[in-house]
CSV table of C-alpha atoms in Angstrom, one decimal:
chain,number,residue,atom,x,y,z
A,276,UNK,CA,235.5,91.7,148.5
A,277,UNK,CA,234.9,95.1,149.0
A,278,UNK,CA,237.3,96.4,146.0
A,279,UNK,CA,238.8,100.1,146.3
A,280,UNK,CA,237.1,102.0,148.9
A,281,UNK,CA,237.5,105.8,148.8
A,282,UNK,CA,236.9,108.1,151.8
A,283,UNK,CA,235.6,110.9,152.5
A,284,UNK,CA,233.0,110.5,149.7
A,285,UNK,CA,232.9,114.5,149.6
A,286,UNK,CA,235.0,117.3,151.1
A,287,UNK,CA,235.3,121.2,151.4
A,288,UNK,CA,238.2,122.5,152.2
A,289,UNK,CA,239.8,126.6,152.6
A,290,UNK,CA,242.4,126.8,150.4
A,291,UNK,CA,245.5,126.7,152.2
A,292,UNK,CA,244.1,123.5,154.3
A,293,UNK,CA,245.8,120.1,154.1
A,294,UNK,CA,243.9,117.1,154.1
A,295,UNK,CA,244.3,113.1,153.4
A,296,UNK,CA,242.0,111.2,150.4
A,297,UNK,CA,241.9,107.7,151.8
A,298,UNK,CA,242.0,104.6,149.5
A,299,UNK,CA,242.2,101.1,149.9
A,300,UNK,CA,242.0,97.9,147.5
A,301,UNK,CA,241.3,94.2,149.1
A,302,UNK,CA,242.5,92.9,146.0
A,303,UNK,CA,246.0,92.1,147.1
A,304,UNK,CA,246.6,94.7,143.5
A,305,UNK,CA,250.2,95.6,142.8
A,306,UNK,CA,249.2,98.5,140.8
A,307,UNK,CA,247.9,102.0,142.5
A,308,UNK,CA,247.0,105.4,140.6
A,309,UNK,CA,245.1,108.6,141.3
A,310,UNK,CA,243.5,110.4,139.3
A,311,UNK,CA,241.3,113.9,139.0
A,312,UNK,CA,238.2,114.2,136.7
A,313,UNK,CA,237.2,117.6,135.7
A,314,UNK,CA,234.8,118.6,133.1
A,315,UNK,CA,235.7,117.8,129.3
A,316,UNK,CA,239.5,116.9,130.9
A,317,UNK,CA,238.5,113.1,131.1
A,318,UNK,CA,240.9,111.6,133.7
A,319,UNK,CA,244.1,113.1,134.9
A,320,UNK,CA,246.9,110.6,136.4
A,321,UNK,CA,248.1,112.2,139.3
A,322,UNK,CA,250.7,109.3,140.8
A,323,UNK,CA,251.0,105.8,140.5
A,324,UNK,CA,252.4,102.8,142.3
A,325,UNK,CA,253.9,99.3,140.9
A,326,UNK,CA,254.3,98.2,144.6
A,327,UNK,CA,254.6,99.2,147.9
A,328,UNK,CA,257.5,101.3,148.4
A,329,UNK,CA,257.6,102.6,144.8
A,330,UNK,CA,255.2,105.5,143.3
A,331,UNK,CA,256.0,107.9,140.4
A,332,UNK,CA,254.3,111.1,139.1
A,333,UNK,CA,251.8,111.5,136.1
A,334,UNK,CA,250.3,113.7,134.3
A,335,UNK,CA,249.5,116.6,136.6
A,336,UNK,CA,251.5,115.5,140.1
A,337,UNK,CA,252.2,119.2,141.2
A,338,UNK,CA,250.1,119.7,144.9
A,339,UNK,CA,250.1,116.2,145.7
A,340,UNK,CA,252.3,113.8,147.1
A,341,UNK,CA,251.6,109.8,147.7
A,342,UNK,CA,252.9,107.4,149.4
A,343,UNK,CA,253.2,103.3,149.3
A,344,UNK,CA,253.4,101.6,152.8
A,345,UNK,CA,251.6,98.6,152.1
A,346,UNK,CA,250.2,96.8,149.4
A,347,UNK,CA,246.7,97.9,150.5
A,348,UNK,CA,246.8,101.5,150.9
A,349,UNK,CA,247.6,104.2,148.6
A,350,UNK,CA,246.7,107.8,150.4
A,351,UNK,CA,247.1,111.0,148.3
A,352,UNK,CA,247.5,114.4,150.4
A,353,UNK,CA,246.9,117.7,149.4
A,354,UNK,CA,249.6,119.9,151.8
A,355,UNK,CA,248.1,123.2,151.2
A,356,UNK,CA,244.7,123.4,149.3
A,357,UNK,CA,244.1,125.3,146.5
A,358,UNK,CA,240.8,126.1,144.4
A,359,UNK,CA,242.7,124.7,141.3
A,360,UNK,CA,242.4,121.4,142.8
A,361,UNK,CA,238.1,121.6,143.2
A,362,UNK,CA,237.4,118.1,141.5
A,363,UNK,CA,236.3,114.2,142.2
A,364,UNK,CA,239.4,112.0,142.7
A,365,UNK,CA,239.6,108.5,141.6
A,366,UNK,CA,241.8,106.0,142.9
A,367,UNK,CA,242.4,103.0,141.0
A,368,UNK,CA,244.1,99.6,141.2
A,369,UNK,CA,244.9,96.7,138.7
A,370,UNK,CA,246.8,93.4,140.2
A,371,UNK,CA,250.0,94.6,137.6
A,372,UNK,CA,250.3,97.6,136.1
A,373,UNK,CA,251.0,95.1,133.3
A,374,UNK,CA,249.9,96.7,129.4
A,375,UNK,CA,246.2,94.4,129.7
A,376,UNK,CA,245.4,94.5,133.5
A,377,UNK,CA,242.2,96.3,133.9
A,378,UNK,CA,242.1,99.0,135.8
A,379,UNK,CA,239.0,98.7,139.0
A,380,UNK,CA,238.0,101.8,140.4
A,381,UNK,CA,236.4,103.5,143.5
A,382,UNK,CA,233.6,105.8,143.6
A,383,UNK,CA,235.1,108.9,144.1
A,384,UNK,CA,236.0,112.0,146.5
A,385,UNK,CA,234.5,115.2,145.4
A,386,UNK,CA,236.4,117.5,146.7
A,387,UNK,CA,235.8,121.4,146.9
A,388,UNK,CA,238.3,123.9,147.8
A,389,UNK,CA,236.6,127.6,148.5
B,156,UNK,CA,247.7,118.5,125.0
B,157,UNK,CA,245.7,115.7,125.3
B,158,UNK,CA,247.5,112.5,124.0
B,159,UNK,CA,244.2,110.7,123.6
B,160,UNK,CA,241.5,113.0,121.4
B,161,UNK,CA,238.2,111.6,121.8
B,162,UNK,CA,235.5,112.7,119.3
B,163,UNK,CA,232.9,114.0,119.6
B,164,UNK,CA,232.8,114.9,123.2
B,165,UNK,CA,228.7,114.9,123.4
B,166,UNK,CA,226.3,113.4,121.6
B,167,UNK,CA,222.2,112.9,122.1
B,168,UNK,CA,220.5,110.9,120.0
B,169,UNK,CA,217.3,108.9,119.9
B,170,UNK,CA,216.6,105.1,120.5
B,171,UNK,CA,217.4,102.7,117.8
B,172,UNK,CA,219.9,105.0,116.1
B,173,UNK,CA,223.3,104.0,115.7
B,174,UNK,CA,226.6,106.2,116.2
B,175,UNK,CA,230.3,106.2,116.3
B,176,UNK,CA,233.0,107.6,118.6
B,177,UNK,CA,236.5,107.8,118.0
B,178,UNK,CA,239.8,108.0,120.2
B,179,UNK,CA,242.5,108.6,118.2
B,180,UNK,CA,246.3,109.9,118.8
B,181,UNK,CA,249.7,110.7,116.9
B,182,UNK,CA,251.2,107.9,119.2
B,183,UNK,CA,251.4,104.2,119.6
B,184,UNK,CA,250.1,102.3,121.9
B,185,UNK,CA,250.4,98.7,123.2
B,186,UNK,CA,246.5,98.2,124.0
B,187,UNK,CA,243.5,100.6,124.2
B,188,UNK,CA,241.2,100.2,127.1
B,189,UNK,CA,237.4,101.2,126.8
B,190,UNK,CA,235.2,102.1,130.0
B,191,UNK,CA,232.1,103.2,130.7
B,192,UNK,CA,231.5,105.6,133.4
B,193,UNK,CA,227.8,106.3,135.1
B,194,UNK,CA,227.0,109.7,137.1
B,195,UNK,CA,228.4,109.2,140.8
B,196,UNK,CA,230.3,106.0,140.2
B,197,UNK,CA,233.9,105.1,138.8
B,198,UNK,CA,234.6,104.2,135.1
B,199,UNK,CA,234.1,100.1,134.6
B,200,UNK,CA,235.8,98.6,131.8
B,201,UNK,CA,234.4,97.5,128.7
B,202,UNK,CA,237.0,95.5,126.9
B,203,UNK,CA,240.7,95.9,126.2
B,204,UNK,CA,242.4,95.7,122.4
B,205,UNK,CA,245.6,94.8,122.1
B,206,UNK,CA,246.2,93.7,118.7
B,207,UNK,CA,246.5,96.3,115.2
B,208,UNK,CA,243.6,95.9,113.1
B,209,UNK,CA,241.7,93.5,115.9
B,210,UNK,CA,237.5,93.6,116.2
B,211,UNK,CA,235.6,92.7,119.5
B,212,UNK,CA,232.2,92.7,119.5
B,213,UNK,CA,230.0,93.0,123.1
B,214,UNK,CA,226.6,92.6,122.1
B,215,UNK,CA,226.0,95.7,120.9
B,216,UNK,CA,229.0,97.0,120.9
B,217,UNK,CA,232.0,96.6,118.5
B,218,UNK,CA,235.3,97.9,119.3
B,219,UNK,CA,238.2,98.4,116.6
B,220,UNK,CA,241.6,99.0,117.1
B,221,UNK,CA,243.5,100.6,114.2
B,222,UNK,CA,246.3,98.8,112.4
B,223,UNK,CA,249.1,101.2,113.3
B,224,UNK,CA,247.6,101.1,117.1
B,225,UNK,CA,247.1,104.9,117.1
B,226,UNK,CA,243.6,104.8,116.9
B,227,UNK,CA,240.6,103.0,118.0
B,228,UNK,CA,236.8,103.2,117.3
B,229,UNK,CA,233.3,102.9,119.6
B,230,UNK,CA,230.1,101.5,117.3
B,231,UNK,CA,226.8,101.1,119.1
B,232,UNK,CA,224.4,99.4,117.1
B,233,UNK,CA,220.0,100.3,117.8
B,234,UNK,CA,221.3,102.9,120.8
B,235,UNK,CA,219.1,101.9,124.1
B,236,UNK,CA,218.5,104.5,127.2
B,237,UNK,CA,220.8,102.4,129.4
B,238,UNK,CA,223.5,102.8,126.9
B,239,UNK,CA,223.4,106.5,128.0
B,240,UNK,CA,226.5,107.4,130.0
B,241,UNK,CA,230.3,108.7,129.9
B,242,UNK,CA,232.8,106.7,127.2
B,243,UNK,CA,235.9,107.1,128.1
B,244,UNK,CA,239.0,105.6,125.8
B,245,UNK,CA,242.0,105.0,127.7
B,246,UNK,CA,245.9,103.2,127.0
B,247,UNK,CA,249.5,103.1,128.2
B,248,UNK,CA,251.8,105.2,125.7
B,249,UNK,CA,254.0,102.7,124.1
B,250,UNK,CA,257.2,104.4,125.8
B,251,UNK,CA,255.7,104.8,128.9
B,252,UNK,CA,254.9,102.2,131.3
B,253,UNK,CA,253.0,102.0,134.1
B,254,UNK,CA,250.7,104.9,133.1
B,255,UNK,CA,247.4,104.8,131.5
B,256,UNK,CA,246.2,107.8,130.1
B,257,UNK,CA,242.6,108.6,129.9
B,258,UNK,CA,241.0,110.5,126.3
B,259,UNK,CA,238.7,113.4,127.9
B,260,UNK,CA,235.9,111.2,127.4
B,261,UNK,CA,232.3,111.1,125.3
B,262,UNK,CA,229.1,112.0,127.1
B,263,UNK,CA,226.4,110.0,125.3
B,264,UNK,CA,222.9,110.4,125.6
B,265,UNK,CA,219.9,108.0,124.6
B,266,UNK,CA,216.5,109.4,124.6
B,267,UNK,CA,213.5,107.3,124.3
C-alpha cells in the first residue's frame, strides 16, 4: 500500500499561473480533505469529500476548487496563482469522515508563488 | 479566529524534563485527535479521545480530554530528543461534520 501520494513534491509558480496538486489514496478511503500549513496557522481545511461526487468547502476554500471523480483521486487546482497561496498542501484521507476515523496523510506539496 | 487555541506555541526544554501543552476551545466537540508532525513529512496520529473526562496513556504520553469536551491536554513525562517535533491538536466541531479542524500547533524541542 502506498497510502496518499502527493505530486509534485514542490512547485513555483508566477502568480496568475494555474496548476493541478495531484493526490491519491490506495486505501479504498471515503473521506478526502486538503489542507494548507503556514507558519503558527497549524492546518487550514481547504475542501473535503465524503465520496466521490460530493466535496464541500472549509475553512479557507477561496482560490481553489476540487473535484471527486473517483474514490481514488482528489485533485485540488489553483486557477490563477497568487503569492497568498505560497505554502505546503496536505491532502488527507480517512475510510469515513466518521467523528473517530483517523485521518492518514501525504507528504506534502510546497508550493511557491513569486 | 482560531477555533482550536493551542498553548504554548513553542517550547525547548532539556532531556528528562517534563511539560504540558494544552488545546483548548469555547466549543464542543465530539472527539479530539492528537498528531505528531516531523519536518518534511505529514502529521501521524497519536491517539483519539472521545469520551469527557477520559485518560489515555502512550508510554510516555498521557492524553486528557476535559469533561465538558472543550478542552484537552498533552503531558510528556522524562522529555527524550525524539520526542522533539510539531504537536498538533485537532477535532470535528460538534455542529459540523465532516470537518476536522486543526489547533495552530506546538513546536517542541528536546535538547540533550
Amino acid at each position: 500500500n502506498a497510502g496518499v501520494t502527493q505530486t509534485p513534491k514542490f512547485q513555483v509558480l508566477k502568480t496568475g499561473q494555474s496548476m493541478t496538486l495531484q493526490c491519491a489514496q490506495d486505501m479504498n478511503h471515503e473521506y478526502m480533505s486538503w489542507y494548507r500549513q503556514d507558519p503558527g496557522m497549524g492546518l487550514r481545511l481547504i475542501h473535503y469529500s465524503v465520496g466521490a461526487g460530493i466535496t464541500d468547502q472549509g475553512e479557507v476554500p477561496n482560490g481553489y476548487n476540487v473535484s471527486r471523480s473517483t474514490t481514488e483521486d482528489f485533485p485540488l487546482r489553483l486557477l490563477s496563482a497568487a503569492p497568498s497561496q505560497t505554502s505546503v498542501y496536505f491532502c488527507a484521507s480517512s475510510l469515513t469522515g466518521a467523528l473517530n476515523s483517523p485521518l492518514h496523510f501525504g507528504n506534502g506539496t510546497r508550493l511557491t508563488v513569486t | 479566529t482560531q477555533l482550536l487555541e493551542q498553548s504554548p506555541q513553542f517550547l525547548s526544554i532539556q532531556e528528562g524534563e517534563n511539560l504540558t501543552v494544552y488545546c483548548n476551545s469555547s466549543s464542543v466537540f465530539s472527539s479530539l485527535q492528537w498528531y505528531r508532525q516531523e519536518p518534511g513529512e505529514g502529521p501521524v496520529l497519536l491517539v483519539t479521545v472521545v469520551t469527557g473526562g477520559e485518560v489515555k496513556k502512550l508510554k510516555r504520553l498521557t492524553f486528557q480530554f476535559g469533561d465538558a469536551r472543550k478542552d484537552s491536554s498533552l503531558h510528556i513525562t522524562a522529555a527524550q530528543p525524539g520526542d522533539t517535533g510539531l504537536y498538533l491538536c485537532a477535532g470535528p466541531p460538534y455542529n459540523q461534520g465532516g470537518k476536522l479542524i486543526f489547533g495552530q500547533g506546538t513546536e517542541l524541542s528536546v535538547k540533550p
